[in-house]
GROMACS .gro file of C-alpha atoms in nm:
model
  326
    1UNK     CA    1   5.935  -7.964 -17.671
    2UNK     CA    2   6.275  -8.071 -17.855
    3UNK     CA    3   6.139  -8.350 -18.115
    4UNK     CA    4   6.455  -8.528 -18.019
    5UNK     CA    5   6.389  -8.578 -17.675
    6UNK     CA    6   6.147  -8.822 -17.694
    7UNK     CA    7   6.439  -9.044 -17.755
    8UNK     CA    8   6.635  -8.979 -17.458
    9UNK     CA    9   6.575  -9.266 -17.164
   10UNK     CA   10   6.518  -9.128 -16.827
   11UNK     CA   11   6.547  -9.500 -16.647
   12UNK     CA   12   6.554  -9.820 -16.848
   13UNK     CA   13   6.528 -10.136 -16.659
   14UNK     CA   14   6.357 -10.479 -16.635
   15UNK     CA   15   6.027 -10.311 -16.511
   16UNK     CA   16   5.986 -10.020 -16.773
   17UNK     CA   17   6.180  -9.790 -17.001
   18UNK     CA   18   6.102  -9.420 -16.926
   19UNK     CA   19   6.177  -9.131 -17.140
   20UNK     CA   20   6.232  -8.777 -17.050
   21UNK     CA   21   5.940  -8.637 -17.218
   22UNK     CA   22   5.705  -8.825 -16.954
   23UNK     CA   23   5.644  -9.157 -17.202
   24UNK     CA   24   5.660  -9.501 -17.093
   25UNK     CA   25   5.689  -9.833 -17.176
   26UNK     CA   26   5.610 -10.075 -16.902
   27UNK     CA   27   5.620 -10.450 -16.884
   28UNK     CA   28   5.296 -10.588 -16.919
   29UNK     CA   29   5.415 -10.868 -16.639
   30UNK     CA   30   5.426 -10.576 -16.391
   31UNK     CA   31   5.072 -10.462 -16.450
   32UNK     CA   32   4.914 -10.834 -16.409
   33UNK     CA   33   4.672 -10.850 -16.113
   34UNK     CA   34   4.505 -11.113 -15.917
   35UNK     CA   35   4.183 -11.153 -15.797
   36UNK     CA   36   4.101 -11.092 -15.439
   37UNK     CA   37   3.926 -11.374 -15.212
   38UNK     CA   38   4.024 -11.714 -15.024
   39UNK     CA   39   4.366 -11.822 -15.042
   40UNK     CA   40   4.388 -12.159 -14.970
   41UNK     CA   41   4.737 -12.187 -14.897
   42UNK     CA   42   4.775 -11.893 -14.601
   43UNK     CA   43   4.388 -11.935 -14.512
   44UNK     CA   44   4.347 -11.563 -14.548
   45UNK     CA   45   4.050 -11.379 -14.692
   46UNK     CA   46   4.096 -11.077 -14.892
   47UNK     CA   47   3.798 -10.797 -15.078
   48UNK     CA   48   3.873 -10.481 -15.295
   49UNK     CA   49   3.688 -10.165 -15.143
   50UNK     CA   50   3.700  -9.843 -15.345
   51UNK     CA   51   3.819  -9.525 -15.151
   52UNK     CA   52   3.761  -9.240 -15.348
   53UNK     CA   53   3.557  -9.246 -15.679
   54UNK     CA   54   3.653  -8.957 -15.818
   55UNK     CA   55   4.037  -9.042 -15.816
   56UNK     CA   56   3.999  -9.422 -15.840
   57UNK     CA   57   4.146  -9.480 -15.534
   58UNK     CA   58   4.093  -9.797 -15.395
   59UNK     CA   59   4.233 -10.100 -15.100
   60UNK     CA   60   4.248 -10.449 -15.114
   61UNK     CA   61   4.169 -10.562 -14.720
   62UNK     CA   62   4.318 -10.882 -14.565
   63UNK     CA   63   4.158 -11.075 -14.282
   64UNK     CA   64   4.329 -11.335 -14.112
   65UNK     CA   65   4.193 -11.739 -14.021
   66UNK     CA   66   4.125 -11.596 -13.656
   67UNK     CA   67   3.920 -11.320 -13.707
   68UNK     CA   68   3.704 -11.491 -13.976
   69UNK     CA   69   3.653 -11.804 -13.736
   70UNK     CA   70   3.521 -11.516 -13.495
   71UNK     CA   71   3.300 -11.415 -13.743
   72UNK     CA   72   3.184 -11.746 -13.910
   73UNK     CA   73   3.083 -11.821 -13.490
   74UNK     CA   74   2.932 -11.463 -13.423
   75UNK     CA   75   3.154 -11.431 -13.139
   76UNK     CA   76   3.286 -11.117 -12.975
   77UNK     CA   77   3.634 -11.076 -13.205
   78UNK     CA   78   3.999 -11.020 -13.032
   79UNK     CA   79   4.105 -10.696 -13.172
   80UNK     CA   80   4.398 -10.771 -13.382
   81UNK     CA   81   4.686 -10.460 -13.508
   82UNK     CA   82   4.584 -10.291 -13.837
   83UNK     CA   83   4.905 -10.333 -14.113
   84UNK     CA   84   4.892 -10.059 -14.399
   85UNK     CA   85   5.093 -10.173 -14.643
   86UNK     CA   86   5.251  -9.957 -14.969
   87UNK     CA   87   5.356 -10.160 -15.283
   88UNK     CA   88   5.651 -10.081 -15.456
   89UNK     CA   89   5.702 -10.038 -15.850
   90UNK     CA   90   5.904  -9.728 -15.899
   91UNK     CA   91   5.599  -9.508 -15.848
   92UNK     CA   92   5.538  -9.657 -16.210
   93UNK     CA   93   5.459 -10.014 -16.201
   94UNK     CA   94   5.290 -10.253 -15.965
   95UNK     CA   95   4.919 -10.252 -15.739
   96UNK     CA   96   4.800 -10.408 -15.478
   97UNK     CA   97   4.678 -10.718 -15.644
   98UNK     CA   98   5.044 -10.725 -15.819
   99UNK     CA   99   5.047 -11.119 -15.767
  100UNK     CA  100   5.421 -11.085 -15.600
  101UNK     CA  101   5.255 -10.825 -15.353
  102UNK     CA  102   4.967 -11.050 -15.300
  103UNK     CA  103   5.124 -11.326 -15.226
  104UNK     CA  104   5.343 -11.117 -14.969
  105UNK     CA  105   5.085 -10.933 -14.816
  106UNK     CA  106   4.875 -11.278 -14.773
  107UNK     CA  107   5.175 -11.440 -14.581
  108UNK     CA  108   5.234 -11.144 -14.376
  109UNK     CA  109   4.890 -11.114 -14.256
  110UNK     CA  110   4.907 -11.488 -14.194
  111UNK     CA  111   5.210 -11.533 -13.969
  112UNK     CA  112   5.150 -11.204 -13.801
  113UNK     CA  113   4.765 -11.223 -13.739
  114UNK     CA  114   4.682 -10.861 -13.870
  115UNK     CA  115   4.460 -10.700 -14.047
  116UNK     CA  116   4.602 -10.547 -14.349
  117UNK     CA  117   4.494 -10.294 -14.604
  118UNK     CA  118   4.718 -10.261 -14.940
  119UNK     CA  119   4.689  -9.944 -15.080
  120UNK     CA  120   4.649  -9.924 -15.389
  121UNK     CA  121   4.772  -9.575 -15.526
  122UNK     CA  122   4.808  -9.378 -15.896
  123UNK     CA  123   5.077  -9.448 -16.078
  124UNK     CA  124   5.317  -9.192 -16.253
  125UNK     CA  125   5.392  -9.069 -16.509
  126UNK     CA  126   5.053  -9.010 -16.613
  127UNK     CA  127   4.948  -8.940 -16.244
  128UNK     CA  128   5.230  -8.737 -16.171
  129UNK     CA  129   5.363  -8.697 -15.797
  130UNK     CA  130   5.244  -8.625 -15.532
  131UNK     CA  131   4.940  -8.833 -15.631
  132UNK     CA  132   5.056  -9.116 -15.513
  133UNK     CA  133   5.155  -8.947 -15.185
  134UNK     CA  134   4.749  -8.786 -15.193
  135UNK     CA  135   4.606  -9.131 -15.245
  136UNK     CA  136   4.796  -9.317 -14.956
  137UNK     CA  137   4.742  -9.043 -14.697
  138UNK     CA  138   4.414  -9.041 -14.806
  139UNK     CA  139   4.444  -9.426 -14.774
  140UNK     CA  140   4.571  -9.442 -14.439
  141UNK     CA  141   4.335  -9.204 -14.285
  142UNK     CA  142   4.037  -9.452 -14.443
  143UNK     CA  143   4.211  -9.730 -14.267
  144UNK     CA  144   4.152  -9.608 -13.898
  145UNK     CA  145   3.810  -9.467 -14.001
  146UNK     CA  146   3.629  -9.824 -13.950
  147UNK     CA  147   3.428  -9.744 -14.276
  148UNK     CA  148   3.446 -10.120 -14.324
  149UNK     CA  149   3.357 -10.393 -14.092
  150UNK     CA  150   3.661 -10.569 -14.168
  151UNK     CA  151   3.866 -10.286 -14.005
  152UNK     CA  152   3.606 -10.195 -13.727
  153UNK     CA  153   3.511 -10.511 -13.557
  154UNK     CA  154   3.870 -10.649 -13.571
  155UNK     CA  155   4.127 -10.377 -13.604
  156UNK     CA  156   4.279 -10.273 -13.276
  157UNK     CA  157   4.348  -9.873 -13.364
  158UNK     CA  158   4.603  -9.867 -13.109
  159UNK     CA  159   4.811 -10.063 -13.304
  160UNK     CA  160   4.865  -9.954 -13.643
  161UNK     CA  161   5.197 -10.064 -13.848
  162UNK     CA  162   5.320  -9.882 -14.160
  163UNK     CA  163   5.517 -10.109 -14.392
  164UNK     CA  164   5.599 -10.067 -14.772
  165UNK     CA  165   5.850 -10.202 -15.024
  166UNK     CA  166   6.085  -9.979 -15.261
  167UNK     CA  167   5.914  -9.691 -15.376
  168UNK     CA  168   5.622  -9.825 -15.078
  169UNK     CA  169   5.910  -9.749 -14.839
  170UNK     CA  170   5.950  -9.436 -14.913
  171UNK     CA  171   5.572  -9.336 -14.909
  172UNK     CA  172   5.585  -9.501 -14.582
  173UNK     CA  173   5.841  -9.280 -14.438
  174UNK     CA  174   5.636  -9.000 -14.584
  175UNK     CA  175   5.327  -9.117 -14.433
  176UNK     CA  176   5.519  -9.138 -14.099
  177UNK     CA  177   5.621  -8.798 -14.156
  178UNK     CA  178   5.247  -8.613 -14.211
  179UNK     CA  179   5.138  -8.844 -13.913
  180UNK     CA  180   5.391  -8.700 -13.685
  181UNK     CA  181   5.278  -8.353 -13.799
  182UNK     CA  182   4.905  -8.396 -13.839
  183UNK     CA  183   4.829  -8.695 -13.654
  184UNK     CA  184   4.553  -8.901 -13.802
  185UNK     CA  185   4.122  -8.838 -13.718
  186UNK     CA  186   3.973  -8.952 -13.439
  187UNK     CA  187   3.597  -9.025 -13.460
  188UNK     CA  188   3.383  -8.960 -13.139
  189UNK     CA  189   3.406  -9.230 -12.909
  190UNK     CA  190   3.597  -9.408 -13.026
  191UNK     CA  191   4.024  -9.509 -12.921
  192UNK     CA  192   4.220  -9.264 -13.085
  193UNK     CA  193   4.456  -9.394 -13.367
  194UNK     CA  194   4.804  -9.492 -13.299
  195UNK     CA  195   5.099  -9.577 -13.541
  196UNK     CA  196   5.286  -9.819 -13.277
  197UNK     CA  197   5.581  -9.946 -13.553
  198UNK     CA  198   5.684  -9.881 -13.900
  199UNK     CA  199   5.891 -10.137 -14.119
  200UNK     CA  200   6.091  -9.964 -14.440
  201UNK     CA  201   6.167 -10.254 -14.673
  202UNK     CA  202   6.485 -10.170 -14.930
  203UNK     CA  203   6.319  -9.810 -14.951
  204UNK     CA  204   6.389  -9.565 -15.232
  205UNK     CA  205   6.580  -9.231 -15.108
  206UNK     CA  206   6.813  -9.012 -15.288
  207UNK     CA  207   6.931  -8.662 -15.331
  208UNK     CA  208   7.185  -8.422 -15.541
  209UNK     CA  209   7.485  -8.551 -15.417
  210UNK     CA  210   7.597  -8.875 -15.493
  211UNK     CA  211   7.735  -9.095 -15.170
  212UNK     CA  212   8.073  -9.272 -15.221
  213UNK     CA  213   7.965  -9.579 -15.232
  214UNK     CA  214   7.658  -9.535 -15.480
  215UNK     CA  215   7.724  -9.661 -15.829
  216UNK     CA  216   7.710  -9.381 -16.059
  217UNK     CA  217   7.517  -9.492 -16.348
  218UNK     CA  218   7.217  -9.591 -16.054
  219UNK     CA  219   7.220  -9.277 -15.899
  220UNK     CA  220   7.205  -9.004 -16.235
  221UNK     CA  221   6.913  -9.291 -16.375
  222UNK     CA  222   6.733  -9.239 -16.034
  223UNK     CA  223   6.749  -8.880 -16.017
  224UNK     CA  224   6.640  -8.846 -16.349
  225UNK     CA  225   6.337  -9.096 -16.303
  226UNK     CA  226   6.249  -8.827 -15.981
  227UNK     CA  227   6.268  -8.553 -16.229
  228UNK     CA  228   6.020  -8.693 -16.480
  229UNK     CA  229   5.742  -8.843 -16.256
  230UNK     CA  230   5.754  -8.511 -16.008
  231UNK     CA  231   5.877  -8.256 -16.229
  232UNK     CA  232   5.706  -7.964 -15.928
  233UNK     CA  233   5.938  -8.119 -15.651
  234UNK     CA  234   6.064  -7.857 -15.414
  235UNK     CA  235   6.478  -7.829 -15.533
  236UNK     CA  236   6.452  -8.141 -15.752
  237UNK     CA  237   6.598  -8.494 -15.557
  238UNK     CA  238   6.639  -8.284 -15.247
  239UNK     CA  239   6.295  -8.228 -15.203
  240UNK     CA  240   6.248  -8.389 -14.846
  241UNK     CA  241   5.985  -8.670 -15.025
  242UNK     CA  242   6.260  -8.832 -15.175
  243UNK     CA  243   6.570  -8.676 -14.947
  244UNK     CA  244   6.462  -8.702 -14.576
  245UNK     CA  245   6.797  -8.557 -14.466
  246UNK     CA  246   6.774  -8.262 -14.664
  247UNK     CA  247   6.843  -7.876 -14.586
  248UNK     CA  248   6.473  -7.809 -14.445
  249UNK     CA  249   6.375  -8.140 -14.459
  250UNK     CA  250   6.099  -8.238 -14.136
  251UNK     CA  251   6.319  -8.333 -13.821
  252UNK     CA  252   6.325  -8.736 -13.835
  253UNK     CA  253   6.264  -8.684 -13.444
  254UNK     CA  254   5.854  -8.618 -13.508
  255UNK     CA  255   5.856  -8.966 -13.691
  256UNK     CA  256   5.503  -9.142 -13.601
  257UNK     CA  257   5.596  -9.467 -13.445
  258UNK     CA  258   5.828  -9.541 -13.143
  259UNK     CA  259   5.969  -9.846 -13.352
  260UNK     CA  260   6.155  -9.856 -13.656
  261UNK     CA  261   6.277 -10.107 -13.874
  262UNK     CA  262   6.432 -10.049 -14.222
  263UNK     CA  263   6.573 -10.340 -14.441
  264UNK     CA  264   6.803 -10.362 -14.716
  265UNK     CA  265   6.976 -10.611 -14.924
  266UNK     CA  266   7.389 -10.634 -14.966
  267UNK     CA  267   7.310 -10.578 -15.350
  268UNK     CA  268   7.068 -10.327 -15.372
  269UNK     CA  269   7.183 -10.021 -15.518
  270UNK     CA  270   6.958  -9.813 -15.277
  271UNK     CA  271   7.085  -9.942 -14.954
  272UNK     CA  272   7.364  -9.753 -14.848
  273UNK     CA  273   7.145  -9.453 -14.845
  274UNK     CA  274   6.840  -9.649 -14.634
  275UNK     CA  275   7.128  -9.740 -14.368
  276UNK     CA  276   7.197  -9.358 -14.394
  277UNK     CA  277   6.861  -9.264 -14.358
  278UNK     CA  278   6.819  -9.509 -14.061
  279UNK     CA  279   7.143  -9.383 -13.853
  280UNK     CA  280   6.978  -9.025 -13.939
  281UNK     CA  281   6.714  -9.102 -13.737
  282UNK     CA  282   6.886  -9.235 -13.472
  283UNK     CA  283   7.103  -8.974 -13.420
  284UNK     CA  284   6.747  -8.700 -13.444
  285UNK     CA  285   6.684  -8.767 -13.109
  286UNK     CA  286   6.384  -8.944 -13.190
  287UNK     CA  287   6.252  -9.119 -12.888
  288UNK     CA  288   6.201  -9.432 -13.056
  289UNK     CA  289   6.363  -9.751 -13.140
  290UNK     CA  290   6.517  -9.775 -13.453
  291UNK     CA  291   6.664 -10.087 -13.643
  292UNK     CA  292   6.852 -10.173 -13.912
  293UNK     CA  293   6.820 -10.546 -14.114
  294UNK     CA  294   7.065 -10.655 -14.416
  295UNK     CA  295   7.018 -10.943 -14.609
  296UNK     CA  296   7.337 -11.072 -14.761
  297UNK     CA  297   7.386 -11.196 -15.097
  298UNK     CA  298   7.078 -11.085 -15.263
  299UNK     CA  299   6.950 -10.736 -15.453
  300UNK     CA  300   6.648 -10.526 -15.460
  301UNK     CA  301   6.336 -10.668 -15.334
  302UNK     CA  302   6.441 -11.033 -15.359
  303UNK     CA  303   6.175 -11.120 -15.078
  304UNK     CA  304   5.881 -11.075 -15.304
  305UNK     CA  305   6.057 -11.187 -15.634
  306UNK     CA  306   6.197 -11.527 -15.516
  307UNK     CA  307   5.949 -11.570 -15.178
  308UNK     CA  308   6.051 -11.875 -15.118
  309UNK     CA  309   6.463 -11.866 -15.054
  310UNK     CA  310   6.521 -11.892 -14.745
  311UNK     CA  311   6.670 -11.555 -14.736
  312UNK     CA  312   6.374 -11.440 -14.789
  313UNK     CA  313   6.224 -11.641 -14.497
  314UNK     CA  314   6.461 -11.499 -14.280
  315UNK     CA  315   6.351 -11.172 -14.330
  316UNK     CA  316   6.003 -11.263 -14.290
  317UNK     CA  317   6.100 -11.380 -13.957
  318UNK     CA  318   6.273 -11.063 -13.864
  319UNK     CA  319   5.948 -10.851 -13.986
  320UNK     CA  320   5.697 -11.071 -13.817
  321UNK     CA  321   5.912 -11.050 -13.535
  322UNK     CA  322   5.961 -10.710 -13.541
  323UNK     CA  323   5.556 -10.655 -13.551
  324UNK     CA  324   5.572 -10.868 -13.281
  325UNK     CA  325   5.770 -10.627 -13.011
  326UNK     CA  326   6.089 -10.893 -13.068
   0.00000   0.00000   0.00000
């Protein structure tokens, strides 16, 4: 490899600096982690459970006041929807006990009563893609397993939600892609699994050809960020992972889900093409409901960053909502 290239920066921002020969340099305030358990200001009870040994894999679960007051009484539990939630970071930074994504996850599983389980995937570029893709399919398909009693004495797994932030979006519209294809195991006996909704919040697309309204210097760093952590993408940034509306790309129509909401922010560079991406699928002929939610004023991932603006409350009401059937 050219000695100079070490030099060259694929994507430099607050988060990280990565190079085009694979190196990085990330913040060491995006790779701080908090300790699962009680949290005394939502009530909600949380536990890391490892996956997969050989890859590391693991979940951080989330049980709400309700179903731990039905198990603190040994009473027969309401089943409550299981929420699979994808962190965001870039595919580079972040985890599931990222104390933004904590926090979030926490106050989501409080005000909508779910149980939750964060994923907790590898990161690039030392795991390269698609291993973050492996680990949250392999993930999700846990989830509805019931291999813990969290998740099989109170998740309902007729109701599973998908929902994921940035770079979490986009493995969320991936997931909702292989569960539309392959649906998701059944075990004998026991209620099929069903994704009823999936929630897209500022999610990362983008492809070779830059949209009008994309600023330019965004849109080469992004591509070239693509190119480094999955250098064996099928035709680069219009490999359907990161370009759902791509020549030979799955038809948006099999989505998983019959409800859809996608969010983005007036600011965020990525937006215009997640309002793309949700018109696509409405205009698929997929038989579902799909939505579209922009906050005004703010950028990229402001709900997690600054949780309590009331911006960001407002879009916690929309998502709640939204899980809701509202």
């Amino acid at each position: 490899m050219d000695s100079g290239r070490s030099s060259e920066i694929a994507f430099d921002c607050s988060s990280f600096r990565l190079y085009m020969d694979g190196r990085v340099e990330r913040n060491a305030h995006r790779m701080e982690t908090m300790s699962a358990g009680f949290d005394p200001d939502t009530s909600v009870a949380s536990k890391d459970v490892v996956i997969d040994a050989a890859t590391g894999a693991k979940v951080r679960l989330y049980l709400p006041p309700a179903a731990q007051a039905a198990a603190a009484a040994a009473t027969t539990p309401k089943k409550l929807p299981i929420l699979v939630f994808f962190h965001g970071g870039y595919f580079i930074v972040g985890s599931s006990a990222e104390p933004m994504y904590h926090r979030y996850v926490n106050s989501l599983v409080a005000r909508s009563g779910a149980v939750a389980v964060s994923v907790e995937y590898r990161l690039a570029p030392e795991h390269r893609l698609p291993a973050a893709y492996d680990d949250s399919w392999a993930a999700l398909r846990w989830a509805v397993s019931g291999a813990d009693p969290w998740l099989a004495d109170h998740g309902d797994l007729g109701r599973v939600f998908l929902v994921g932030v940035s770079a979490g979006g986009n493995i969320v519209h991936n997931m909702a892609v292989a569960v539309g294809a392959e649906g998701l195991p059944a075990a004998a006996g026991v209620q099929p699994p069903r994704v009823e909704a999936v929630v897209e919040l500022h999610p990362s697309f983008s492809g070779q050809r830059k949209m009008e309204v994309e600023d330019e210097a965004f849109f080469r760093a992004n591509n070239n960020r693509w190119a480094v952590i999955f250098p064996g993408a099928r035709g680069g940034v219009e490999d359907p992972r990161i370009n759902p509306t791509a020549d030979g790309a799955p038809s948006l129509a099999e989505l998983a889900g019959r409800r859809l909401l996608v969010c983005t922010a007036s600011e965020d560079p990525r937006g215009a093409r997640a309002k793309a991406y949700c018109d696509a699928v409405r205009a698929s002929g997929w038989q579902g409901k799909a939505e579209w939610f922009e906050s005004e004023g703010v950028g990229h991932g402001f709900f997690v960053l600054e949780p309590g603006s009331r911006t960001a409350a407002a879009l916690m009401d929309r998502v709640v909502a939204f899980l809701a059937g509202h």
